[in-house]
Coordinates of C-alpha atoms in Angstrom, one line a residue:
Chain A
M158 CA -12.8 28.4 21.5
N159 CA -11.3 26.0 19.0
K160 CA -12.5 27.2 15.7
Y161 CA -10.2 25.0 13.6
N162 CA -10.7 22.0 15.7
L163 CA -7.0 21.6 16.4
N164 CA -5.1 19.4 18.8
N165 CA -1.5 18.9 19.8
S166 CA -0.6 16.0 17.6
F167 CA 1.0 18.1 14.9
K168 CA 4.8 17.9 14.4
A169 CA 5.5 20.4 11.7
V170 CA 4.2 23.1 9.4
V171 CA 5.3 23.5 5.8
I172 CA 4.5 26.6 3.8
G173 CA 4.8 27.2 0.0
G174 CA 4.5 30.5 -1.8
S175 CA 5.5 32.4 -4.9
A176 CA 4.7 35.7 -6.5
G177 CA 2.7 37.8 -4.0
S178 CA 3.4 35.6 -1.0
F179 CA 6.2 37.6 0.6
Q180 CA 4.0 40.2 2.4
G181 CA 1.8 37.4 3.7
M182 CA 4.7 35.4 4.9
V183 CA 6.2 38.4 6.7
K184 CA 2.9 39.0 8.4
I185 CA 2.6 35.4 9.5
L186 CA 6.1 35.3 10.9
S187 CA 5.8 38.7 12.6
Q188 CA 2.7 37.6 14.5
L189 CA 3.8 34.1 15.3
P190 CA 3.2 33.3 19.0
K191 CA 6.5 33.5 21.0
G192 CA 7.9 30.1 21.5
F193 CA 5.8 28.5 18.8
P194 CA 6.6 24.8 19.3
L195 CA 6.6 23.4 15.8
P196 CA 9.2 23.7 13.1
I197 CA 8.1 25.9 10.2
I198 CA 9.5 24.8 6.9
M199 CA 9.2 27.3 4.1
C200 CA 9.8 26.9 0.4
L201 CA 9.3 30.2 -1.4
H202 CA 10.1 30.8 -5.0
R203 CA 13.0 33.2 -5.2
L204 CA 15.7 34.5 -7.5
K205 CA 18.0 31.5 -8.3
H206 CA 21.2 33.4 -8.3
V207 CA 20.8 35.8 -5.4
R208 CA 22.0 33.8 -2.4
N209 CA 21.8 36.6 0.2
G210 CA 19.2 39.0 1.4
F211 CA 16.0 37.0 1.2
V212 CA 16.3 35.3 4.6
E213 CA 17.3 38.7 6.1
A214 CA 14.3 40.4 4.6
L215 CA 12.0 37.7 6.0
S216 CA 13.7 37.8 9.4
I217 CA 13.4 41.6 10.0
K218 CA 9.9 41.5 11.4
S219 CA 9.9 37.8 12.3
V220 CA 9.7 36.9 16.0
V221 CA 12.2 34.1 15.3
Q222 CA 15.3 34.0 13.3
V223 CA 14.8 32.4 9.8
T224 CA 17.6 30.1 8.7
E225 CA 18.5 28.4 5.4
P226 CA 19.5 24.9 6.5
H227 CA 22.6 23.1 5.5
D228 CA 22.4 19.8 3.8
K229 CA 21.7 17.1 6.5
E230 CA 20.9 19.6 9.2
N231 CA 18.5 18.4 11.9
I232 CA 15.1 19.9 12.1
K233 CA 14.6 21.5 15.5
K234 CA 11.3 22.2 17.3
G235 CA 10.5 25.9 16.8
G236 CA 13.0 26.3 14.1
V237 CA 12.0 28.4 11.1
Y238 CA 13.6 27.3 7.9
L239 CA 13.7 28.6 4.3
A240 CA 14.8 26.6 1.3
P241 CA 18.1 28.1 0.1
A242 CA 18.4 29.7 -3.4
N243 CA 19.0 27.3 -6.3
Y244 CA 18.6 24.1 -4.2
H245 CA 15.6 21.8 -3.8
M246 CA 14.9 21.1 -0.2
S247 CA 13.6 17.7 1.0
V248 CA 12.9 16.4 4.5
E249 CA 14.2 12.9 5.3
L250 CA 12.7 10.2 7.6
G251 CA 15.3 11.0 10.3
H252 CA 13.8 14.5 10.5
Y253 CA 16.7 16.3 8.8
F254 CA 17.0 18.3 5.6
A255 CA 18.5 17.1 2.4
L256 CA 19.3 19.5 -0.4
S257 CA 19.8 18.8 -4.0
T258 CA 20.6 20.4 -7.3
E259 CA 18.4 18.2 -9.4
E260 CA 16.6 19.5 -12.5
M261 CA 14.1 22.2 -12.0
V262 CA 10.5 21.0 -11.2
N263 CA 7.6 23.2 -12.4
N264 CA 10.3 25.5 -13.7
S265 CA 11.4 26.1 -10.1
R266 CA 14.4 25.3 -7.9
P267 CA 13.6 25.2 -5.0
A268 CA 10.3 23.5 -6.0
I269 CA 7.4 23.6 -3.6
D270 CA 6.2 20.2 -4.7
I271 CA 9.4 18.6 -3.5
T272 CA 9.4 20.2 -0.1
L273 CA 5.7 19.6 0.5
S274 CA 5.6 16.0 -0.7
T275 CA 8.7 14.9 1.2
C276 CA 7.3 16.6 4.4
G277 CA 4.1 14.7 3.7
F278 CA 6.0 11.4 3.4
V279 CA 7.8 12.0 6.7
Y280 CA 5.2 13.7 8.9
K281 CA 2.1 12.1 7.5
E282 CA -1.1 13.1 9.5
K283 CA 1.1 15.2 11.8
L284 CA 1.7 17.8 9.2
I285 CA 0.0 21.1 8.3
G286 CA 0.6 22.3 4.7
I287 CA -0.1 25.9 3.7
L288 CA 0.0 27.3 0.2
L289 CA 0.0 31.0 -0.4
S290 CA -0.2 33.3 -3.4
G291 CA 1.7 32.4 -6.6
A292 CA 1.7 32.5 -10.4
N293 CA 2.3 28.9 -11.3
R294 CA 1.0 25.5 -10.4
D295 CA 4.0 24.4 -8.2
G296 CA 2.7 23.2 -4.8
A297 CA -0.5 21.6 -6.0
Q298 CA 0.9 18.1 -6.2
G299 CA 2.6 18.6 -2.9
M300 CA -0.6 19.6 -1.3
R301 CA -2.2 16.5 -2.8
A302 CA 0.6 14.4 -1.3
I303 CA 0.0 16.0 2.1
H304 CA -3.7 15.3 2.0
E305 CA -3.2 11.7 0.8
K306 CA -0.9 11.1 3.8
G307 CA -3.6 12.4 6.1
G308 CA -2.1 15.9 6.8
L309 CA -4.1 19.1 7.1
T310 CA -4.2 21.4 4.1
I311 CA -4.7 25.2 3.9
V312 CA -4.6 27.6 1.0
Q313 CA -4.7 31.3 1.0
E314 CA -8.1 32.7 0.1
P315 CA -7.7 33.2 -3.7
T316 CA -9.6 36.6 -3.8
E317 CA -7.0 37.9 -1.4
C318 CA -4.0 36.7 -3.4
M319 CA -2.0 39.0 -5.6
I320 CA -1.9 36.1 -8.1
D321 CA -4.4 33.2 -7.4
T322 CA -3.0 30.6 -9.8
M323 CA -1.2 28.6 -7.1
P324 CA -4.0 28.2 -4.5
K325 CA -6.5 27.6 -7.2
A326 CA -4.4 24.8 -8.7
A327 CA -4.2 23.2 -5.3
L328 CA -8.0 23.5 -4.8
A329 CA -8.4 21.8 -8.1
A330 CA -5.9 19.1 -7.4
T331 CA -6.9 17.9 -3.9
K332 CA -9.1 18.4 -0.9
I333 CA -8.2 21.6 0.9
D334 CA -9.4 21.7 4.6
H335 CA -9.4 25.4 5.0
V336 CA -9.3 28.4 2.7
L337 CA -8.1 31.3 4.8
R338 CA -7.0 34.9 4.5
V339 CA -3.6 35.8 5.9
D340 CA -5.1 37.3 9.1
Q341 CA -7.0 34.0 9.6
I342 CA -3.8 32.0 9.1
V343 CA -2.3 34.2 11.8
E344 CA -5.2 33.4 14.1
F345 CA -4.8 29.7 13.1
F346 CA -1.2 29.7 14.3
K347 CA -2.3 31.3 17.6
E348 CA -4.9 28.6 18.2
L349 CA -2.5 25.9 17.2
D350 CA 0.1 27.3 19.7
K351 CA -2.5 27.1 22.5
Q352 CA -2.9 23.4 22.1
Y353 CA 0.7 22.9 23.2
R354 CA 0.5 25.1 26.3
Chain B
M86 CA 3.0 9.3 -11.1
Q87 CA 4.0 6.0 -9.6
D88 CA 5.3 5.6 -6.1
I89 CA 8.0 3.3 -4.8
D90 CA 8.6 2.1 -1.2
I91 CA 11.9 2.0 0.6
A92 CA 12.0 -1.8 0.5
D93 CA 12.0 -1.7 -3.3
L94 CA 14.6 1.0 -3.4
K95 CA 16.8 -1.2 -1.2
R96 CA 16.2 -4.2 -3.6
I97 CA 17.4 -2.0 -6.5
S98 CA 20.5 -0.7 -4.7
E99 CA 21.4 -4.2 -3.5
L100 CA 21.0 -5.6 -7.0
I101 CA 23.2 -2.9 -8.5
H102 CA 25.8 -3.4 -5.8
Q103 CA 26.0 -7.2 -6.2
K104 CA 25.8 -7.3 -10.0
Y105 CA 27.6 -4.1 -11.1
N106 CA 29.7 -3.1 -8.1
Y107 CA 28.3 0.4 -7.7
D108 CA 27.1 1.3 -4.2
F109 CA 24.1 3.5 -3.8
R110 CA 23.1 1.9 -0.5
N111 CA 24.2 5.0 1.4
Y112 CA 22.7 7.6 -0.9
A113 CA 20.3 10.2 0.6
M114 CA 16.9 8.6 0.4
S115 CA 14.6 11.4 -0.9
S116 CA 16.7 12.2 -3.9
F117 CA 17.6 8.6 -4.7
K118 CA 13.8 7.8 -4.7
R119 CA 13.1 10.7 -7.1
R120 CA 15.9 9.6 -9.4
V121 CA 14.6 6.0 -9.5
L122 CA 11.0 7.2 -10.1
R123 CA 12.3 9.5 -12.8
I124 CA 14.0 6.6 -14.6
M125 CA 10.9 4.4 -14.3
E126 CA 8.8 7.2 -15.8
L127 CA 11.3 8.0 -18.6
K128 CA 11.7 4.3 -19.6
K129 CA 8.1 3.3 -18.8
L130 CA 9.1 0.7 -16.2
T131 CA 7.6 -0.6 -13.1
V132 CA 9.7 -1.7 -10.1
D133 CA 9.5 -5.3 -11.3
T134 CA 10.4 -4.5 -14.9
L135 CA 13.2 -2.2 -13.8
L136 CA 14.6 -5.0 -11.6
K137 CA 14.3 -7.5 -14.5
K138 CA 16.0 -5.1 -16.9
L139 CA 18.9 -4.5 -14.5
T140 CA 19.2 -8.3 -14.0
D141 CA 18.9 -9.3 -17.7
T142 CA 20.4 -6.4 -19.7
P143 CA 23.9 -5.5 -18.4
V144 CA 24.3 -2.7 -21.0
F145 CA 21.4 -0.9 -19.4
I146 CA 23.5 0.0 -16.4
N147 CA 25.3 2.9 -18.1
E148 CA 22.1 4.4 -19.2
F149 CA 20.7 3.9 -15.7
L150 CA 23.7 5.6 -14.1
D151 CA 23.5 8.4 -16.5
E152 CA 19.9 9.1 -15.5
L153 CA 20.4 8.3 -11.8
T154 CA 23.3 10.7 -11.3
V155 CA 22.4 14.4 -11.2
N156 CA 23.9 16.2 -14.1
V157 CA 22.6 19.7 -13.6
T158 CA 25.3 22.3 -13.3
E159 CA 26.3 25.7 -14.6
M160 CA 29.5 27.6 -15.4
F161 CA 30.7 30.0 -12.7
R162 CA 28.0 28.7 -10.3
D163 CA 28.2 31.1 -7.3
P164 CA 30.3 33.8 -8.9
S165 CA 31.5 35.0 -5.4
F166 CA 33.1 31.6 -4.9
W167 CA 35.1 32.0 -8.1
R168 CA 36.2 35.5 -7.1
V169 CA 37.5 34.0 -3.8
M170 CA 39.3 31.3 -5.8
R171 CA 40.9 33.8 -8.1
E172 CA 41.8 36.4 -5.4
E173 CA 42.7 34.3 -2.4
I174 CA 42.9 30.5 -2.8
I175 CA 44.9 30.1 -6.1
P176 CA 47.3 32.9 -5.1
A177 CA 47.8 31.2 -1.7
I178 CA 48.7 27.9 -3.4
M179 CA 51.1 29.7 -5.8
L180 CA 53.0 31.2 -2.9
N181 CA 54.5 27.7 -2.4
H182 CA 54.1 25.9 -5.7
K183 CA 54.7 27.1 -9.2
Q184 CA 53.0 24.0 -10.5
F185 CA 50.1 22.4 -8.8
K186 CA 47.3 19.8 -9.2
I187 CA 43.5 20.2 -8.9
W188 CA 40.9 17.4 -8.7
H189 CA 37.3 18.0 -9.7
A190 CA 35.5 15.1 -8.0
G191 CA 32.1 14.4 -9.6
C192 CA 32.7 16.7 -12.5
S193 CA 29.4 15.8 -14.3
S194 CA 29.2 17.6 -17.7
G195 CA 32.3 19.6 -17.1
E196 CA 31.1 23.2 -16.5
E197 CA 33.0 23.6 -13.3
V198 CA 36.3 22.3 -14.7
L199 CA 35.8 24.5 -17.8
T200 CA 35.2 27.4 -15.4
M201 CA 38.4 26.7 -13.6
C202 CA 40.4 26.5 -16.9
I203 CA 39.0 29.9 -18.1
M204 CA 39.9 31.4 -14.7
L205 CA 43.4 30.0 -14.7
K206 CA 43.9 31.1 -18.3
E207 CA 42.8 34.6 -17.4
M208 CA 45.3 34.5 -14.5
G209 CA 48.0 33.4 -17.0
I210 CA 48.8 30.1 -15.2
L211 CA 46.7 27.5 -17.0
Q212 CA 49.9 25.9 -18.4
D213 CA 51.2 25.3 -14.8
V214 CA 48.2 23.4 -13.5
T215 CA 47.3 19.7 -13.9
L216 CA 43.6 19.0 -13.6
I217 CA 41.9 15.7 -13.1
A218 CA 38.2 15.6 -13.6
T219 CA 36.4 12.4 -12.5
D220 CA 32.9 11.1 -12.5
L221 CA 31.1 7.8 -12.0
D222 CA 29.1 8.2 -15.2
V223 CA 31.1 7.4 -18.4
N224 CA 28.5 8.9 -20.7
I225 CA 28.6 12.2 -19.0
L226 CA 32.5 12.2 -19.1
E227 CA 32.3 11.7 -22.9
R228 CA 30.0 14.8 -23.1
A229 CA 32.2 16.8 -20.7
K230 CA 35.3 16.2 -23.0
T231 CA 33.5 17.8 -25.9
A232 CA 33.3 21.2 -24.0
T233 CA 30.0 21.7 -25.9
Y234 CA 26.8 23.1 -24.3
P235 CA 23.4 24.0 -25.6
I236 CA 23.4 27.7 -26.5
K237 CA 20.3 28.1 -24.3
N238 CA 22.4 27.5 -21.2
M239 CA 24.8 30.3 -22.1
E240 CA 22.5 33.1 -20.9
L241 CA 22.9 31.9 -17.3
N242 CA 26.6 31.1 -17.7
E243 CA 27.2 34.5 -19.2
K244 CA 25.3 36.2 -16.3
N245 CA 27.5 34.3 -13.8
Y246 CA 30.6 35.3 -15.7
I247 CA 29.7 38.9 -15.6
R248 CA 29.2 38.7 -11.9
F249 CA 32.5 36.9 -11.6
Q250 CA 34.0 39.9 -13.4
G251 CA 36.3 37.9 -15.7
S252 CA 38.9 39.7 -17.8
A253 CA 37.2 39.0 -21.2
S254 CA 34.2 41.1 -22.2
S255 CA 32.1 38.0 -22.7
L256 CA 32.4 34.2 -22.6
K257 CA 31.9 34.4 -26.3
D258 CA 35.6 35.0 -26.5
Y259 CA 36.0 31.3 -25.5
Y260 CA 33.5 29.6 -27.7
R261 CA 32.0 29.4 -31.2
E262 CA 28.4 28.9 -32.0
E263 CA 27.4 26.0 -34.2
N264 CA 24.0 24.2 -34.6
G265 CA 22.6 25.6 -31.4
N266 CA 25.6 24.7 -29.4
A267 CA 28.4 26.7 -27.8
I268 CA 31.6 24.8 -28.6
F269 CA 34.4 25.9 -26.3
N270 CA 38.0 26.2 -27.4
R271 CA 39.4 22.7 -26.7
E272 CA 42.8 24.1 -25.9
L273 CA 41.3 25.1 -22.6
F274 CA 41.2 21.4 -21.7
A275 CA 44.9 20.8 -22.7
N276 CA 45.9 20.0 -19.1
V277 CA 42.7 18.2 -18.1
S278 CA 42.4 14.5 -17.9
F279 CA 38.9 13.1 -17.6
R280 CA 38.7 9.8 -15.9
K281 CA 36.1 7.4 -14.5
H282 CA 36.3 7.3 -10.8
D283 CA 33.8 6.1 -8.1
L284 CA 34.0 8.2 -5.0
V285 CA 32.2 5.6 -2.9
L286 CA 34.2 2.4 -3.9
G287 CA 37.2 3.9 -5.7
E288 CA 40.8 4.0 -4.4
I289 CA 42.9 7.1 -3.6
F290 CA 44.7 7.7 -6.9
N291 CA 46.8 10.9 -6.5
K292 CA 47.6 13.8 -4.2
F293 CA 46.3 17.3 -4.9
D294 CA 46.7 20.9 -3.8
L295 CA 43.0 21.6 -4.3
V296 CA 40.0 19.4 -4.5
L297 CA 36.6 20.7 -5.6
C298 CA 33.5 18.6 -4.8
R299 CA 30.6 20.9 -4.8
N300 CA 27.1 19.7 -4.5
V301 CA 28.1 16.0 -4.9
M302 CA 28.1 14.8 -1.3
I303 CA 24.5 16.2 -0.8
Y304 CA 23.4 13.0 -2.5
F305 CA 25.0 10.9 0.2
N306 CA 23.9 10.1 3.7
Q307 CA 26.0 11.3 6.6
S308 CA 27.9 8.1 7.1
L309 CA 28.9 8.1 3.4
Q310 CA 29.8 11.8 3.6
N311 CA 32.1 10.9 6.5
E312 CA 33.8 8.1 4.5
V313 CA 34.3 10.3 1.4
L314 CA 35.7 13.2 3.5
K315 CA 38.4 10.7 4.7
K316 CA 39.3 10.0 1.0
F317 CA 39.5 13.7 0.3
H318 CA 41.7 14.2 3.3
E319 CA 44.0 11.5 2.1
S320 CA 44.0 12.9 -1.4
L321 CA 45.2 16.3 -0.3
F322 CA 48.7 17.5 0.4
K323 CA 49.0 19.0 3.9
Y324 CA 47.8 22.6 3.6
G325 CA 45.8 21.7 0.5
Y326 CA 42.3 23.1 0.0
L327 CA 38.9 21.5 -0.2
A328 CA 35.9 23.3 -1.6
I329 CA 32.3 22.0 -1.1
G330 CA 28.9 23.4 -2.1
S331 CA 27.6 26.6 -0.4
K332 CA 25.0 24.8 1.7
E333 CA 27.1 21.7 2.5
S334 CA 28.7 21.2 5.9
L335 CA 31.6 19.1 7.2
I336 CA 31.0 19.8 10.9
W337 CA 29.6 16.4 11.8
C338 CA 32.4 14.4 10.0
D339 CA 35.1 12.6 12.0
Y340 CA 37.8 14.3 10.0
A341 CA 36.4 17.8 10.3
N342 CA 39.0 18.7 12.9
R343 CA 41.8 18.0 10.5
F344 CA 40.6 20.9 8.4
I345 CA 40.2 24.6 9.2
V346 CA 37.6 26.8 7.6
V347 CA 39.3 29.3 5.2
N348 CA 36.1 30.8 4.0
N349 CA 32.8 29.9 5.6
E350 CA 30.5 31.7 3.2
E351 CA 32.0 29.9 0.2
K352 CA 32.7 26.6 2.1
I353 CA 36.5 26.4 1.5
Y354 CA 38.5 24.4 3.9
K355 CA 42.2 23.7 4.4
K356 CA 43.8 20.5 5.6
I357 CA 46.0 21.3 8.6
K358 CA 46.6 17.8 10.0
D359 CA 47.6 14.5 8.5

């Protein structure tokens, strides 16, 4: 069974989320197949001035340790990364992170558009971009950039979202390959994992 | 929004290097690209018209630098960092020196140096400290000198100050409000000298007991970070301190082993070897 028509050419997964995305993200990380081979790069809106606690909260049920990368840290296979508080997080061509304190984008720092579009630029058609629940339009242009570079795009099913502004904005901005509930995203990850076994 | 490819970014940094002697060739690519695109959008320029303007209009370079460099900062950024400064680092320096020198490298609009001055004043030692604040961007230095910030920024600054647990009841004790601005008491800057200095091409100009360069080197690639760390090493007295941003790291730099980590959470290092 290969419901999502996947293969083993993907090199990374990038996930954006905001208000209402935390529970979904926890569920995805807690049911991630053991030894999932791709890096998962997360940019979730968070309180700008609370440096600690968020990564720990995400890690509690996660099968892998979530880390907030340092500037210029290499991206490892199977690593799960979270954009740190009050920094934008980009991915560079050499497959490492670059942080910045530039102006807020979409009223956000970290901005999902920045993480998504730099991932799109680096990984091109080998990227899967996922956008979860959220109350603003951040991430829509990032999803568009991923699609334009040939990557696969997924948004959380808007009717399931606590706040559907974010996935709806992405649906309006670009072609979205799959609209999935969180349990289907979990299933998607399992199917993706199988392609690498 | 327009896009720009790496070859064009290289043409721009080469032109600026040759014509104006600023070196952006080793800047981190993703942020450099965003900055250039931002300038093109603000000034309604294409790659070609931007190159032409940089070639034909020398006065444009200051404006260009002002927009290219990132000037987003806040007072008491990372309050826990400032508590460690007050409770551990400054007292440790004072054990051996009654008077000492601090360098704020890449000071931008001056919030960090103002923070330092307020903290030192509250510690009762502001008069014993010489501070040098440098930046590449002359426009931002002029703004920094005024110690004036939009009042809308003060909410965040005040929140940070409360979490820092300063000895005044509010930052309002240090500024007056005028025309939508917070104008800080200029006496706080009595011992500060603001100077233009280029971290990439500039020479070593003094020795310090403490260097702060937080969230500046993140705009550099690793080889440039390595070069700049050598300059900080040379600019520090033995047993002097270096503070970088909370998500920066020195571990891959050649000179990392000449420093020890004093506080890993707040990224404070001490030079232990010449």
